[in-house]
mmCIF file of C-alpha atoms in Angstrom:
data_model
loop_
_atom_site.group_PDB
_atom_site.id
_atom_site.type_symbol
_atom_site.label_atom_id
_atom_site.label_comp_id
_atom_site.label_asym_id
_atom_site.label_seq_id
_atom_site.Cartn_x
_atom_site.Cartn_y
_atom_site.Cartn_z
ATOM 1 C CA UNK V 1 -0.032 -0.030 -0.018
ATOM 2 C CA UNK V 2 2.825 2.450 0.882
ATOM 3 C CA UNK V 3 4.448 1.766 -2.405
ATOM 4 C CA UNK V 4 1.462 3.066 -4.334
ATOM 5 C CA UNK V 5 -0.402 5.385 -1.847
ATOM 6 C CA UNK V 6 2.704 7.431 -0.927
ATOM 7 C CA UNK V 7 3.691 8.273 -4.462
ATOM 8 C CA UNK V 8 0.068 9.150 -5.287
ATOM 9 C CA UNK V 9 -0.107 11.552 -2.213
ATOM 10 C CA UNK V 10 3.230 13.052 -3.146
ATOM 11 C CA UNK V 11 2.133 13.563 -6.769
ATOM 12 C CA UNK V 12 -1.128 15.244 -5.438
ATOM 13 C CA UNK V 13 0.682 17.583 -3.227
ATOM 14 C CA UNK V 14 3.215 18.524 -5.919
ATOM 15 C CA UNK V 15 0.576 19.066 -8.391
ATOM 16 C CA UNK V 16 -1.349 21.379 -6.241
ATOM 17 C CA UNK V 17 1.698 23.367 -5.267
ATOM 18 C CA UNK V 18 2.562 23.908 -8.871
ATOM 19 C CA UNK V 19 -0.906 24.782 -10.089
ATOM 20 C CA UNK V 20 -2.254 26.895 -7.177
ATOM 21 C CA UNK V 21 -0.758 30.242 -8.333
ATOM 22 C CA UNK V 22 -2.101 33.426 -9.773
ATOM 23 C CA UNK V 23 -1.714 32.929 -13.482
ATOM 24 C CA UNK V 24 -3.490 33.571 -16.801
ATOM 25 C CA UNK V 25 -5.418 30.306 -16.824
ATOM 26 C CA UNK V 26 -6.493 30.628 -13.154
ATOM 27 C CA UNK V 27 -7.552 34.308 -13.539
ATOM 28 C CA UNK V 28 -9.700 33.258 -16.578
ATOM 29 C CA UNK V 29 -11.350 30.364 -14.852
ATOM 30 C CA UNK V 30 -12.046 32.534 -11.840
ATOM 31 C CA UNK V 31 -13.796 35.207 -13.767
ATOM 32 C CA UNK V 32 -15.725 32.755 -15.765
ATOM 33 C CA UNK V 33 -16.709 30.833 -12.661
ATOM 34 C CA UNK V 34 -18.024 33.958 -10.945
ATOM 35 C CA UNK V 35 -20.139 35.029 -13.792
ATOM 36 C CA UNK V 36 -20.694 31.985 -15.969
ATOM 37 C CA UNK V 37 -23.282 29.323 -16.130
ATOM 38 C CA UNK V 38 -22.618 25.581 -15.478
ATOM 39 C CA UNK V 39 -23.003 24.874 -19.294
ATOM 40 C CA UNK V 40 -20.065 27.275 -19.924
ATOM 41 C CA UNK V 41 -17.879 26.552 -16.825
ATOM 42 C CA UNK V 42 -17.946 22.785 -17.065
ATOM 43 C CA UNK V 43 -16.457 22.376 -20.511
ATOM 44 C CA UNK V 44 -13.764 25.091 -19.627
ATOM 45 C CA UNK V 45 -12.633 23.298 -16.473
ATOM 46 C CA UNK V 46 -12.653 20.009 -18.338
ATOM 47 C CA UNK V 47 -10.326 21.532 -21.015
ATOM 48 C CA UNK V 48 -7.983 22.662 -18.321
ATOM 49 C CA UNK V 49 -7.827 19.604 -16.227
ATOM 50 C CA UNK V 50 -7.832 17.155 -19.196
ATOM 51 C CA UNK V 51 -5.098 19.146 -20.833
ATOM 52 C CA UNK V 52 -3.061 18.940 -17.708
ATOM 53 C CA UNK V 53 -3.713 15.144 -17.563
ATOM 54 C CA UNK V 54 -2.442 14.761 -21.141
ATOM 55 C CA UNK V 55 0.720 16.816 -20.527
ATOM 56 C CA UNK V 56 1.474 14.910 -17.445
ATOM 57 C CA UNK V 57 1.083 11.642 -19.184
ATOM 58 C CA UNK V 58 3.259 12.850 -21.931
ATOM 59 C CA UNK V 59 5.914 13.859 -19.474
ATOM 60 C CA UNK V 60 5.921 10.426 -17.817
ATOM 61 C CA UNK V 61 6.295 8.870 -21.287
ATOM 62 C CA UNK V 62 9.291 10.861 -21.842
ATOM 63 C CA UNK V 63 8.102 13.453 -24.419
ATOM 64 C CA UNK V 64 9.700 16.162 -22.183
ATOM 65 C CA UNK V 65 13.117 15.108 -23.654
ATOM 66 C CA UNK V 66 11.784 15.820 -27.138
ATOM 67 C CA UNK V 67 10.608 19.289 -26.029
ATOM 68 C CA UNK V 68 13.919 20.060 -24.427
ATOM 69 C CA UNK V 69 15.666 19.190 -27.602
ATOM 70 C CA UNK V 70 13.518 21.558 -29.646
ATOM 71 C CA UNK V 71 13.916 25.074 -28.231
ATOM 72 C CA UNK V 72 12.757 26.686 -31.467
ATOM 73 C CA UNK V 73 9.317 25.125 -30.906
ATOM 74 C CA UNK V 74 9.096 26.505 -27.367
ATOM 75 C CA UNK V 75 10.102 29.920 -28.643
ATOM 76 C CA UNK V 76 7.326 29.932 -31.207
ATOM 77 C CA UNK V 77 4.756 29.071 -28.567
ATOM 78 C CA UNK V 78 6.143 31.691 -26.167
ATOM 79 C CA UNK V 79 5.836 34.489 -28.823
ATOM 80 C CA UNK V 80 2.259 33.474 -29.751
ATOM 81 C CA UNK V 81 1.309 33.084 -26.116
ATOM 82 C CA UNK V 82 2.773 36.501 -25.164
ATOM 83 C CA UNK V 83 0.794 38.168 -27.892
ATOM 84 C CA UNK V 84 -2.460 36.561 -26.727
ATOM 85 C CA UNK V 85 -1.866 37.491 -23.106
ATOM 86 C CA UNK V 86 -1.031 41.090 -24.009
ATOM 87 C CA UNK V 87 -4.269 41.408 -25.991
ATOM 88 C CA UNK V 88 -6.367 39.709 -23.380
ATOM 89 C CA UNK V 89 -4.818 41.932 -20.675
ATOM 90 C CA UNK V 90 -5.472 45.058 -22.765
ATOM 91 C CA UNK V 91 -9.102 44.059 -23.011
ATOM 92 C CA UNK V 92 -9.357 43.438 -19.329
ATOM 93 C CA UNK V 93 -7.774 46.807 -18.624
ATOM 94 C CA UNK V 94 -10.387 48.451 -20.965
ATOM 95 C CA UNK V 95 -13.242 46.777 -19.030
ATOM 96 C CA UNK V 96 -11.736 48.075 -15.790
ATOM 97 C CA UNK V 97 -11.197 51.714 -17.022
ATOM 98 C CA UNK V 98 -14.373 51.938 -19.035
ATOM 99 C CA UNK V 99 -16.885 49.615 -17.471
ATOM 100 C CA UNK V 100 -20.322 49.003 -18.943
ATOM 101 C CA UNK V 101 -21.922 49.178 -15.567
ATOM 102 C CA UNK V 102 -22.655 45.447 -15.654
ATOM 103 C CA UNK V 103 -23.665 43.415 -12.581
ATOM 104 C CA UNK V 104 -24.410 39.784 -12.400
ATOM 105 C CA UNK V 105 -28.179 40.365 -12.662
ATOM 106 C CA UNK V 106 -27.773 42.905 -15.343
ATOM 107 C CA UNK V 107 -28.195 40.487 -18.266
ATOM 108 C CA UNK V 108 -25.575 40.359 -21.035
ATOM 109 C CA UNK V 109 -22.191 41.393 -19.931
ATOM 110 C CA UNK V 110 -20.851 40.124 -16.633
ATOM 111 C CA UNK V 111 -23.511 37.412 -16.454
ATOM 112 C CA UNK V 112 -22.429 36.038 -19.853
ATOM 113 C CA UNK V 113 -18.718 36.821 -20.059
ATOM 114 C CA UNK V 114 -18.257 34.581 -23.173
ATOM 115 C CA UNK V 115 -20.292 32.134 -24.995
ATOM 116 C CA UNK V 116 -19.414 28.490 -24.619
ATOM 117 C CA UNK V 117 -17.372 28.132 -27.778
ATOM 118 C CA UNK V 118 -15.381 31.291 -27.127
ATOM 119 C CA UNK V 119 -14.733 30.322 -23.543
ATOM 120 C CA UNK V 120 -13.481 26.962 -24.508
ATOM 121 C CA UNK V 121 -11.280 28.373 -27.277
ATOM 122 C CA UNK V 122 -9.828 30.851 -24.854
ATOM 123 C CA UNK V 123 -9.102 28.132 -22.279
ATOM 124 C CA UNK V 124 -7.334 26.019 -25.054
ATOM 125 C CA UNK V 125 -5.215 28.982 -26.086
ATOM 126 C CA UNK V 126 -4.258 29.946 -22.492
ATOM 127 C CA UNK V 127 -3.241 26.399 -21.786
ATOM 128 C CA UNK V 128 -1.445 25.276 -24.935
ATOM 129 C CA UNK V 129 0.156 28.587 -25.809
ATOM 130 C CA UNK V 130 1.791 28.835 -22.480
ATOM 131 C CA UNK V 131 5.468 27.695 -22.789
ATOM 132 C CA UNK V 132 5.669 27.236 -19.026
ATOM 133 C CA UNK V 133 2.983 24.426 -19.182
ATOM 134 C CA UNK V 134 5.577 22.388 -21.182
ATOM 135 C CA UNK V 135 8.422 23.301 -18.896
ATOM 136 C CA UNK V 136 6.546 22.723 -15.610
ATOM 137 C CA UNK V 137 4.068 20.028 -16.356
ATOM 138 C CA UNK V 138 5.796 17.982 -19.055
ATOM 139 C CA UNK V 139 9.507 18.322 -18.063
ATOM 140 C CA UNK V 140 9.318 18.999 -14.265
ATOM 141 C CA UNK V 141 6.358 16.782 -13.314
ATOM 142 C CA UNK V 142 7.388 14.096 -15.867
ATOM 143 C CA UNK V 143 10.901 13.917 -14.476
ATOM 144 C CA UNK V 144 9.580 13.757 -10.812
ATOM 145 C CA UNK V 145 7.169 10.953 -11.711
ATOM 146 C CA UNK V 146 9.913 8.910 -13.363
ATOM 147 C CA UNK V 147 11.964 8.960 -10.193
ATOM 148 C CA UNK V 148 9.529 6.504 -8.665
ATOM 149 C CA UNK V 149 10.034 3.884 -11.505
ATOM 150 C CA UNK V 150 7.475 1.114 -10.883
ATOM 151 C CA UNK V 151 5.154 3.686 -9.042
ATOM 152 C CA UNK V 152 5.500 6.475 -11.501
ATOM 153 C CA UNK V 153 1.954 6.065 -12.726
ATOM 154 C CA UNK V 154 0.638 6.326 -9.322
ATOM 155 C CA UNK V 155 2.530 9.513 -8.797
ATOM 156 C CA UNK V 156 1.204 10.783 -12.122
ATOM 157 C CA UNK V 157 -2.383 9.907 -10.995
ATOM 158 C CA UNK V 158 -1.925 11.912 -7.900
ATOM 159 C CA UNK V 159 -0.700 14.998 -9.981
ATOM 160 C CA UNK V 160 -3.752 14.495 -12.463
ATOM 161 C CA UNK V 161 -6.102 14.385 -9.532
ATOM 162 C CA UNK V 162 -4.712 17.604 -8.172
ATOM 163 C CA UNK V 163 -5.477 19.326 -11.463
ATOM 164 C CA UNK V 164 -9.103 18.039 -11.489
ATOM 165 C CA UNK V 165 -9.620 19.019 -7.888
ATOM 166 C CA UNK V 166 -8.240 22.543 -8.350
ATOM 167 C CA UNK V 167 -9.967 23.539 -11.647
ATOM 168 C CA UNK V 168 -13.304 22.238 -10.510
ATOM 169 C CA UNK V 169 -13.052 23.827 -7.141
ATOM 170 C CA UNK V 170 -11.914 27.133 -8.733
ATOM 171 C CA UNK V 171 -14.568 27.065 -11.570
ATOM 172 C CA UNK V 172 -17.574 25.990 -9.376
ATOM 173 C CA UNK V 173 -16.492 27.408 -5.989
ATOM 174 C CA UNK V 174 -16.066 30.903 -7.519
ATOM 175 C CA UNK V 175 -19.922 31.278 -7.477
ATOM 176 C CA UNK V 176 -19.661 31.764 -3.752
ATOM 177 C CA UNK V 177 -18.454 35.281 -4.646
ATOM 178 C CA UNK V 178 -21.491 36.118 -6.651
ATOM 179 C CA UNK V 179 -23.123 38.331 -4.044
ATOM 180 C CA UNK V 180 -19.953 40.485 -4.117
ATOM 181 C CA UNK V 181 -20.001 40.850 -7.892
ATOM 182 C CA UNK V 182 -23.654 41.945 -8.052
ATOM 183 C CA UNK V 183 -22.046 45.339 -7.759
ATOM 184 C CA UNK V 184 -20.431 46.746 -10.922
ATOM 185 C CA UNK V 185 -17.595 48.238 -9.005
ATOM 186 C CA UNK V 186 -16.446 44.704 -7.960
ATOM 187 C CA UNK V 187 -16.037 43.833 -11.691
ATOM 188 C CA UNK V 188 -13.711 46.840 -12.230
ATOM 189 C CA UNK V 189 -11.393 45.609 -9.402
ATOM 190 C CA UNK V 190 -11.389 42.041 -10.661
ATOM 191 C CA UNK V 191 -10.749 43.122 -14.279
ATOM 192 C CA UNK V 192 -8.057 45.522 -13.035
ATOM 193 C CA UNK V 193 -6.284 42.565 -11.234
ATOM 194 C CA UNK V 194 -6.701 40.298 -14.224
ATOM 195 C CA UNK V 195 -5.273 43.029 -16.486
ATOM 196 C CA UNK V 196 -2.183 43.451 -14.276
ATOM 197 C CA UNK V 197 -1.717 39.616 -14.205
ATOM 198 C CA UNK V 198 -2.089 39.089 -17.972
ATOM 199 C CA UNK V 199 -0.003 42.057 -19.036
ATOM 200 C CA UNK V 200 2.757 41.185 -16.590
ATOM 201 C CA UNK V 201 2.763 37.599 -17.735
ATOM 202 C CA UNK V 202 2.629 38.644 -21.392
ATOM 203 C CA UNK V 203 5.517 41.058 -21.032
ATOM 204 C CA UNK V 204 7.558 38.487 -19.062
ATOM 205 C CA UNK V 205 6.907 35.854 -21.718
ATOM 206 C CA UNK V 206 7.667 38.160 -24.512
ATOM 207 C CA UNK V 207 11.113 38.932 -22.928
ATOM 208 C CA UNK V 208 11.719 35.246 -22.525
ATOM 209 C CA UNK V 209 11.194 35.075 -18.744
#
């Protein structure tokens, strides 16, 4: 039992420690979770968690070595991701500086941040055009999992579980903040924070950080 349970618990803890941070993906899921409907939030959190699961599996299978050997590919992803983050951050800043006066009960706007298709597409871009996801999830988590040899898949299962726990908790737990965001001013604050996060990450990524 210890040979399987301990690696799984360590994978769970490492996965949570890596994923629970203020980043572009988490900021997007948080905003969507506060304002979105279940029909929109569910596919988005599934995209995020299933993407993490696939990347972790690829890391365990050794794809991380291929990525490490192809720095040009990571550079292309970095440039595209930086451009997307800068545009998204600029749009969030615009919402913060020039709000439409929306509140959660005000109909279109905050109550329907994005349609389902647009929300899923944004989640895909934020996940797969982030070069750090390949470095952290594929290379880092993959290398840690492979240190456990026969129990590496138990370790990976723990890390995958961490991703599902986090994104579902964030996406559906954010609705507890809905009373706060019934006020338009709260959206200005949230969009301001999101703008700072997105723009800072975009600039850092563009500079190769």
